[in-house]
Coordinates of C-alpha atoms and ligand atoms in Angstrom, one line a residue:
X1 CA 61.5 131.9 134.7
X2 CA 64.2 133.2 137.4
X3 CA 66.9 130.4 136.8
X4 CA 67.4 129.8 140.9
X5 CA 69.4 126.2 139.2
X6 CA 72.0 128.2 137.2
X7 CA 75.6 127.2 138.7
X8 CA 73.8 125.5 141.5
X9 CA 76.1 122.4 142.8
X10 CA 73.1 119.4 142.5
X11 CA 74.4 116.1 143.4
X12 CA 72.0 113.6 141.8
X13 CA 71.9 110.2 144.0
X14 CA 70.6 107.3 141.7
X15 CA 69.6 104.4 143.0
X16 CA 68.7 100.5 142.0
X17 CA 65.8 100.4 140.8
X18 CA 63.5 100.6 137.2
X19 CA 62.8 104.0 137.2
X20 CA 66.6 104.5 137.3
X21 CA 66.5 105.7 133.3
X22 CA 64.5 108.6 134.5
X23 CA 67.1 109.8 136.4
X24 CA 69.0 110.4 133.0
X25 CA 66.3 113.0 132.1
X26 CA 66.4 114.3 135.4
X27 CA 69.6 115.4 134.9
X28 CA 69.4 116.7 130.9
X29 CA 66.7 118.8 132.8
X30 CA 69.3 119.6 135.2
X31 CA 72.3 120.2 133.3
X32 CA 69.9 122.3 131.1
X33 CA 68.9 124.7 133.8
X34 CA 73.4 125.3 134.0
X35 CA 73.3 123.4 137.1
X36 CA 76.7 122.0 138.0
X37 CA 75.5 118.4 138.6
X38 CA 78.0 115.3 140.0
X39 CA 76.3 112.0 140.0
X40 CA 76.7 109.0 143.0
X41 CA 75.6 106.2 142.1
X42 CA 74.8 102.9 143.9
X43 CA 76.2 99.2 142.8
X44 CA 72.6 98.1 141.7
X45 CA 72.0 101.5 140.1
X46 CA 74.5 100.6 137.6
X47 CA 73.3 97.1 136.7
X48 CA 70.0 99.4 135.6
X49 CA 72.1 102.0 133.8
X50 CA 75.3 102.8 132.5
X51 CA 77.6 105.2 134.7
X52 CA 78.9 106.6 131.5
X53 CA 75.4 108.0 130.4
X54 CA 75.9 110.0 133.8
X55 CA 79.2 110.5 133.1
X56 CA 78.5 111.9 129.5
X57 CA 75.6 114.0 130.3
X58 CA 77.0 115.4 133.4
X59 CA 80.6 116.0 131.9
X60 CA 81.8 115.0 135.7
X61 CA 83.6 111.8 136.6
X62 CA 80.4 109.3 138.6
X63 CA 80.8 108.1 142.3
X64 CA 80.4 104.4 142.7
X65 CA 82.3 103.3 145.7
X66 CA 84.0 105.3 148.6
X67 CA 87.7 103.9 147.4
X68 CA 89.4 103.2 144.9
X69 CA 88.0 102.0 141.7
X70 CA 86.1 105.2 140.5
X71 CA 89.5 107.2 140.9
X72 CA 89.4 110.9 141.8
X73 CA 85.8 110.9 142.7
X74 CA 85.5 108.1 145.1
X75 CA 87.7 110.8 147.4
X76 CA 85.8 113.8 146.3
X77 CA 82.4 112.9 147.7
X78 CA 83.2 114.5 151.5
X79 CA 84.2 117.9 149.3
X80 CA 80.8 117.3 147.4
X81 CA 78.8 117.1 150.6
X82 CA 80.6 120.6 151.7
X83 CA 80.1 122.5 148.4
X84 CA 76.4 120.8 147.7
X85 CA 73.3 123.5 147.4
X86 CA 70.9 120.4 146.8
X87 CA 71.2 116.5 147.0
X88 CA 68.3 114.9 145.1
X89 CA 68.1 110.8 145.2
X90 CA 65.6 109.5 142.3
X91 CA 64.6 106.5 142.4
X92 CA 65.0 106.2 146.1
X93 CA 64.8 102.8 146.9
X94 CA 63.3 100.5 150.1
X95 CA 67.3 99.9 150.7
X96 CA 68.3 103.4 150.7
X97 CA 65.3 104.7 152.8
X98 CA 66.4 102.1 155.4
X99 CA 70.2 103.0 155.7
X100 CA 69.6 106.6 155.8
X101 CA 66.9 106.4 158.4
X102 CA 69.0 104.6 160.5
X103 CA 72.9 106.5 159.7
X104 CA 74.3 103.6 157.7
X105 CA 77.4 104.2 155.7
X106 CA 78.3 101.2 153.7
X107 CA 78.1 103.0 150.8
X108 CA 79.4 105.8 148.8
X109 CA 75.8 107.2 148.4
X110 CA 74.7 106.9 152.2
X111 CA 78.2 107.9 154.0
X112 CA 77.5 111.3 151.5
X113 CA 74.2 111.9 152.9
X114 CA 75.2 111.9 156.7
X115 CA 78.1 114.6 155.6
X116 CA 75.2 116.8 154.0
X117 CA 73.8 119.8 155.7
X118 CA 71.9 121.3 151.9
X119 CA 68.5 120.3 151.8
X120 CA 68.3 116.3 150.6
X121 CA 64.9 115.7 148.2
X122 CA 64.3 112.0 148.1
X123 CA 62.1 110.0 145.4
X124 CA 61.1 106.8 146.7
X125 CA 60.1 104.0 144.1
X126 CA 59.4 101.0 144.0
X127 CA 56.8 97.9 144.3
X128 CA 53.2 99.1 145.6
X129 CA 53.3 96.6 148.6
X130 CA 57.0 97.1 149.3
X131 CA 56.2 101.0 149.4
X132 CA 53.2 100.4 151.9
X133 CA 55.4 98.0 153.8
X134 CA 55.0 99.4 157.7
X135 CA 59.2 99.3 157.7
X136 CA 59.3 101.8 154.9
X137 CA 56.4 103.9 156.2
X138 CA 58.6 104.0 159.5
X139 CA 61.8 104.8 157.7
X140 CA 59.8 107.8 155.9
X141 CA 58.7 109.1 159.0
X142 CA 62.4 108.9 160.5
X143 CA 63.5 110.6 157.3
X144 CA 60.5 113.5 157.7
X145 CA 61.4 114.1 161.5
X146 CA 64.9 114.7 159.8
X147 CA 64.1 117.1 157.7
X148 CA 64.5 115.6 154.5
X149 CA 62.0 116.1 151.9
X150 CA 60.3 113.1 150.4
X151 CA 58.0 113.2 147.3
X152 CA 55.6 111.0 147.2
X153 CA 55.3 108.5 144.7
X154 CA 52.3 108.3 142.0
X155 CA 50.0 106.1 141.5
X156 CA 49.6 104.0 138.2
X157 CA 50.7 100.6 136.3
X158 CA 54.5 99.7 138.1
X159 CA 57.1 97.9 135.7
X160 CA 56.4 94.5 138.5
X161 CA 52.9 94.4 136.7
X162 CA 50.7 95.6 139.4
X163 CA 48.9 99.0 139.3
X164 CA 49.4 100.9 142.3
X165 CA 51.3 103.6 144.4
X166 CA 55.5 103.7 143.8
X167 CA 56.3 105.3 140.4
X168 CA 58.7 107.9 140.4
X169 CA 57.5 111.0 139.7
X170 CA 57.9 112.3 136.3
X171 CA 61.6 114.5 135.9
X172 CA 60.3 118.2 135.5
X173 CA 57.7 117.4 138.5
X174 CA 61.2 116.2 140.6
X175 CA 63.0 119.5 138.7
X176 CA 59.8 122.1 139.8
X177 CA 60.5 121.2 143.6
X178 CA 63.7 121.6 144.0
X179 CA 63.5 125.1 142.3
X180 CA 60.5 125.6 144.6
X181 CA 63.2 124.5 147.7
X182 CA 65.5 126.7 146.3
X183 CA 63.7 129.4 146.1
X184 CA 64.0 132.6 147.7
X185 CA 61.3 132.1 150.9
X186 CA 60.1 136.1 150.8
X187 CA 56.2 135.1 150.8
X188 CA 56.6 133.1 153.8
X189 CA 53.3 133.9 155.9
X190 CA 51.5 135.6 153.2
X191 CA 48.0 134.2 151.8
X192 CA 47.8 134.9 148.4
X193 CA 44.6 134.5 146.9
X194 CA 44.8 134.2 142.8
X195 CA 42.1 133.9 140.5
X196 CA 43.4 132.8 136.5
X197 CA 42.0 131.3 133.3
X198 CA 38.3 132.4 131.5
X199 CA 34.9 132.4 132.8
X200 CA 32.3 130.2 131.6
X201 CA 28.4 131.7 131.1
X202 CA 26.2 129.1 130.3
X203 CA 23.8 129.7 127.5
X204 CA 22.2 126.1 127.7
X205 CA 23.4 122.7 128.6
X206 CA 25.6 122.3 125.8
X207 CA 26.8 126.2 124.8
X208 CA 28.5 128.7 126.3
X209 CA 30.0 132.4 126.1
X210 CA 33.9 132.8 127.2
X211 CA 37.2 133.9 125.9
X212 CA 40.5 133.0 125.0
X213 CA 42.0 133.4 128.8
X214 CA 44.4 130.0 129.0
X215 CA 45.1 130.7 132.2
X216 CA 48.9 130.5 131.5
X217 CA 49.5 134.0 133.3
X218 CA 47.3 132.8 136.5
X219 CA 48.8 129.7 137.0
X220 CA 52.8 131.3 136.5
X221 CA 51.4 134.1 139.3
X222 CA 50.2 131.1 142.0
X223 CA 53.0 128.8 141.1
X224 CA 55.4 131.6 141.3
X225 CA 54.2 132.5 144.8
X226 CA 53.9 129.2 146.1
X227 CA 57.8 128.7 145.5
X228 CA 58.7 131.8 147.2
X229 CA 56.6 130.7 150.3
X230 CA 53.3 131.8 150.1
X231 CA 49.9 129.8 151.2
X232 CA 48.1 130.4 147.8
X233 CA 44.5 129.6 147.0
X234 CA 43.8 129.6 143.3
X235 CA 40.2 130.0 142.0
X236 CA 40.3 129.3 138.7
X237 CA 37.9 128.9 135.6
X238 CA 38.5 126.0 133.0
X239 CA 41.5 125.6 131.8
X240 CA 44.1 122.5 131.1
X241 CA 46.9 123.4 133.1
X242 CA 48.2 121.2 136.1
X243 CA 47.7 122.7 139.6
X244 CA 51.0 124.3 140.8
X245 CA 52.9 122.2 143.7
X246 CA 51.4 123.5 146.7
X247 CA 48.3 125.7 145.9
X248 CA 45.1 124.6 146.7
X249 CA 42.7 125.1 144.0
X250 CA 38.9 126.1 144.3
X251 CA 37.6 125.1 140.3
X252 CA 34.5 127.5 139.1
X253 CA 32.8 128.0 135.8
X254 CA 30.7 131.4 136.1
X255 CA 31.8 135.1 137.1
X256 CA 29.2 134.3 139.4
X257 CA 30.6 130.9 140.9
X258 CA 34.3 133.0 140.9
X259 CA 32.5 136.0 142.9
X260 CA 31.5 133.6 145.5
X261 CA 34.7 131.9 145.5
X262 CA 36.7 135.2 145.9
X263 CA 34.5 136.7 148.4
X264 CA 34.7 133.8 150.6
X265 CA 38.4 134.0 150.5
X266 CA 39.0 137.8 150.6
X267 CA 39.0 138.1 154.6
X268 CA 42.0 135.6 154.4
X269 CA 44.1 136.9 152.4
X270 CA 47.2 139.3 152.3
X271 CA 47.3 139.8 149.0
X272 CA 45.1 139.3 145.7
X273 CA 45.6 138.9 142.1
X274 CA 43.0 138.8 140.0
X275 CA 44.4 137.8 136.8
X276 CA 41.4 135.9 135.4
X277 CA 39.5 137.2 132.3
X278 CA 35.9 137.2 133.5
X279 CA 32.8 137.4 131.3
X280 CA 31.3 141.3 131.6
X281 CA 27.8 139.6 130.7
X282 CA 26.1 136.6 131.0
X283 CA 23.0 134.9 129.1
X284 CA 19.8 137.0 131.1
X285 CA 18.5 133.5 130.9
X286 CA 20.1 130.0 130.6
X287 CA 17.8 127.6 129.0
X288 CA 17.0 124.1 130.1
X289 CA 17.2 122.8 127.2
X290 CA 19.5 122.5 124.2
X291 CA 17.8 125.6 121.5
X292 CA 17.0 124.4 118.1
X293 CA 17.9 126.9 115.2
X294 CA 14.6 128.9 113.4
X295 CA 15.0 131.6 111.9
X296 CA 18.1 133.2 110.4
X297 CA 18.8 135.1 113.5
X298 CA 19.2 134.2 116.9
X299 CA 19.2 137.2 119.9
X300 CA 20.4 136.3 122.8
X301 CA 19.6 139.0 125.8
X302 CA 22.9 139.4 128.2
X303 CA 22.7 140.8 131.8
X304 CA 26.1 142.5 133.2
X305 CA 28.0 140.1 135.9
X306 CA 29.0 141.5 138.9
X307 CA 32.7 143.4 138.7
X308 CA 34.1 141.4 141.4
X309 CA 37.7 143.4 141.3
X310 CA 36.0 146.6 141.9
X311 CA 33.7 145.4 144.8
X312 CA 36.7 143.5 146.3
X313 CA 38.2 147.2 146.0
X314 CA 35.3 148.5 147.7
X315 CA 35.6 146.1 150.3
X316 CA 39.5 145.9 150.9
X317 CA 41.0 146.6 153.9
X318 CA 44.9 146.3 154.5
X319 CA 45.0 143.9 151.8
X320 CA 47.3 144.5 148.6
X321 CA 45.2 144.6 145.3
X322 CA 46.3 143.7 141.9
X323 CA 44.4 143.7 139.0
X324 CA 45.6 142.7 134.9
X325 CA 43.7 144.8 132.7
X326 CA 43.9 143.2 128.9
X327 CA 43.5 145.4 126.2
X328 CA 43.6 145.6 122.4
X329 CA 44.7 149.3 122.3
X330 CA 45.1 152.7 124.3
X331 CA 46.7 150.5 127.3
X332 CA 47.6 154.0 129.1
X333 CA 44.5 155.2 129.7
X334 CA 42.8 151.8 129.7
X335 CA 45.1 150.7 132.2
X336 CA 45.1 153.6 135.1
X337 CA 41.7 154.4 134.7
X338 CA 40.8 150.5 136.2
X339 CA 43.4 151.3 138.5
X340 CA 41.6 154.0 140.2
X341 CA 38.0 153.1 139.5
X342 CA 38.8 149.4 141.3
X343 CA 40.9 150.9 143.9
X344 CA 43.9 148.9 143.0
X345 CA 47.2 149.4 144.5
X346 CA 48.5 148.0 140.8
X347 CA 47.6 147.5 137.4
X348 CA 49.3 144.6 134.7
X349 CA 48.5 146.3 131.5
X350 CA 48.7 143.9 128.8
X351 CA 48.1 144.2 125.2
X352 CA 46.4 140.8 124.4
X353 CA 45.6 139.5 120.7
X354 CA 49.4 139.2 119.5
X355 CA 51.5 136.0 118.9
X356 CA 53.9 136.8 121.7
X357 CA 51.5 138.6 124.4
X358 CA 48.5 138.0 126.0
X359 CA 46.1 135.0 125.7
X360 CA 47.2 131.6 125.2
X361 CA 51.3 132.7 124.8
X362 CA 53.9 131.6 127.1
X363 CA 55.5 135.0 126.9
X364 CA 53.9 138.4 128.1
X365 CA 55.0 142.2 127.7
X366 CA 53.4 144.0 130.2
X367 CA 53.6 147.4 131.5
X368 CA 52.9 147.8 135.6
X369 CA 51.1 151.0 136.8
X370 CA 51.0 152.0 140.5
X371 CA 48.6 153.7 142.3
X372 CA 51.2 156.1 143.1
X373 CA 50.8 157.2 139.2
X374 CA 54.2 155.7 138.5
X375 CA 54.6 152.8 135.5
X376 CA 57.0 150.7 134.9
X377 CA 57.5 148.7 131.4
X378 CA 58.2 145.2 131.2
X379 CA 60.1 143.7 128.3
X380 CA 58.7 140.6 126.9
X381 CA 59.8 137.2 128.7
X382 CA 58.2 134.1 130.3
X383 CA 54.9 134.7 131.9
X384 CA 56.8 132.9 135.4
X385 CA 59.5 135.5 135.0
X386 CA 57.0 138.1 134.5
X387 CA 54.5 137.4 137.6
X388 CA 58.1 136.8 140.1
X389 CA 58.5 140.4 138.9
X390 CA 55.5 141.5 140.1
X391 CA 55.9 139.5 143.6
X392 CA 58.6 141.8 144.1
X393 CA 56.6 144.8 143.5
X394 CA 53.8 143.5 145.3
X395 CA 56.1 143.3 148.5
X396 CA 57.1 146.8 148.0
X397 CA 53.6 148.4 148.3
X398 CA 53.4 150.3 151.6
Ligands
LIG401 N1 37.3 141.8 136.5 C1 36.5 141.3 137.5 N2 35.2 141.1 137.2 C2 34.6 141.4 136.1 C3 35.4 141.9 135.0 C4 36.8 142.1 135.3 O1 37.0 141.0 138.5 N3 33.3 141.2 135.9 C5 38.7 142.0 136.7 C6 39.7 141.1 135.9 O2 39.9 139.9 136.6 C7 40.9 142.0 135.8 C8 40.3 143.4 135.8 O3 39.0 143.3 136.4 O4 41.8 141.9 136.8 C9 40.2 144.0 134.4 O5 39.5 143.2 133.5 P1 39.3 143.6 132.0 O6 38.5 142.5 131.4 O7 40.6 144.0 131.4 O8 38.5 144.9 132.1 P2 37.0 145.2 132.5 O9 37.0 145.9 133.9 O10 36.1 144.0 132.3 O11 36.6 146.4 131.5 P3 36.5 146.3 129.8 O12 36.0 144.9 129.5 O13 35.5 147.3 129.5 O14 37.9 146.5 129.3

């Protein structure tokens, strides 16, 4: 993944409330990614958790009050505010979300905030009823019209015993949007569309042919896109991965459920990816019911699916086509000869079927051809850093 963290100044506002101790993962996430974190915490944040635990992990002195007590970084905070890419407050709490709606410095954590100009990325948690409160919903609204960026809380069983909305979010869903605000905004206006993971062809209600597509590579390309900017519509076959922040997701089954899909979606969009692996054949006919086994052999008649990729090529007017093209050998040839038979402006060739390529791996080596005849090889890394590779291509086709 393209570190936009590394030797990024994050200050981490913590506040008083439960979810406080995930703030401490929050920022062994942070401190992971080489961010230079510095820590202000509220009165009540540490009578959840010990200031040394940010202290320790951060390897910077903690904020607590705006004089005195907390030495050299009680005067620092004004400096902080200056030098700050990135201020993220998790848990945010009712208190907070008041004083910063309405300017209030009374504290070291709030008088920061109205000195910040970086983008502020606040977590509000708490009680399900104090959360729906009107006087918070009205404080979040002042805070929107501000221009901070709040992240809504989930749903699910709260530490005050009730089940509802106001648990913080977990750390590396806080961690994925602030890469995504600090990401470079170059697919700003773009539609992407981006179709990832296998198809399904039904042979009858409880079987069915597919293949070993994860969808890894497909969801990196739309997550990937959607941080730099981009309005990106997924369509995507079965898989377990979670839906990137920000894409909207369209789920199918079939080639033929994904050709609808795409089709639909081709007229809006700028550019499309069609990283899916989708079935060449499907059952000729899908049976209604489960099929017993007779006789020592079972033949089962396929029918060819639709290429979608090479009709959308067909079709395609100003819009940039990419295709992957997975192969066990010959990835040359393989490669440019979908290029020109689907019309593609590029090709990912990638040799699937080894431990650290291809289906299933978090890792891809991939070589990109051009339409221009041109190729460019790839060295193996992470399938994010890989598809933000080809988003820059992408923006260089003509
Ligand atoms: N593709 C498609 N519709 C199909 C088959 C493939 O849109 N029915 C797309 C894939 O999404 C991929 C590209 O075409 O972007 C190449 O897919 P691949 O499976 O590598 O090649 P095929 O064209 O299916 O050819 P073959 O299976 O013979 O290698």
């Amino acid at each position: 993944m393209k570190n936009v963290i590394r030797d990024k100044n994050i200050v981490l506002g913590v506040c008083g409330g439960i979810a406080a101790y995930k703030s401490i993962e929050l920022l062994r996430l942070l401190v992971k990614q080489e961010a230079n974190v510095q820590v202000i915490m509220t009165r009540k944040a540490c009578e959840f958790v010990g200031p040394l635990t940010f202290e320790t992990l951060s390897g910077q002195p903690v904020c607590i009050s705006l004089f005195g007590d907390d030495g050299d970084a009680s005067i620092k905070h004004i400096d902080w505010a200056k030098e700050a890419d990135a201020v993220v407050i998790a848990p945010a709490t009712a208190n907070i979300l008041g004083k910063i709606a309405n300017g209030i410095a009374d504290d070291a954590l709030c008088t920061f905030i109205l000195a910040v100009t970086s983008p502020v990325i606040m977590c509000p948690s708490m009680n399900t009823h104090m959360y729906e409160n009107r006087a918070v919903q009205r404080n979040i609204d002042i805070l929107e019209a501000d221009g901070k960026h709040i992240i809504v809380p989930g749903e699910g069983e709260l530490a005050c015993g009730i089940s509802g909305a106001g648990r913080l979010p977990e750390p590396e869903f806080i961690l994925e949007y602030l890469i995504s605000i600090l990401s470079t905004k170059d697919f700003t206006g773009k539609k992407v569309l981006v179709t990832a993971g296998p198809t399904r062809e039904c042979i009858d209600p409880v079987r069915y042919i597919s293949n070993y597509s994860s969808g890894k590579m497909g969801y990196a390309v739309a997550r990937a896109a959607a941080k730099r900017g981009a309005e990106v519509t997924l369509v995507s076959g079965p898989t377990n991965r979670c839906v990137p922040q920000g894409v909207t997701c369209i789920n199918i089954e079939s080639a033929l459920e994904m050709s609808t899909a795409v089709f639909d979606a081709m007229d809006n969009s700028d550019v499309i990816i069609k990283v899916a692996a989708v079935a060449d054949y499907r059952p000729k006919k899908q049976a209604d019911q489960k099929i017993k086994k007779s006789g020592d052999e079972l033949v089962l008649h396929l029918q060819k699916n639709i290429d979608i990729l090479k009709e959308l090529g067909g079709r395609k007017k100003n819009q940039v086509l990419v295709g992957f093209a997975a192969e066990t050998q010959d990835l040359k040839n393989n490669a440019q000869k979908k290029l020109t038979e689907k019309n593609l402006d590029i090709i990912v060739g990638n040799i699937v079927g080894t431990p650290t390529s291809g289906f299933g791996t978090d890792t891809n080596k991939v070589t990109l051809f051009f339409k221009d005849g041109t190729s460019e090889s790839i060295p193996e890394m992470d399938k994010e850093e890989v598809a933000n590779i080809l988003l820059d291509r992408i923006l260089m086709v003509k």
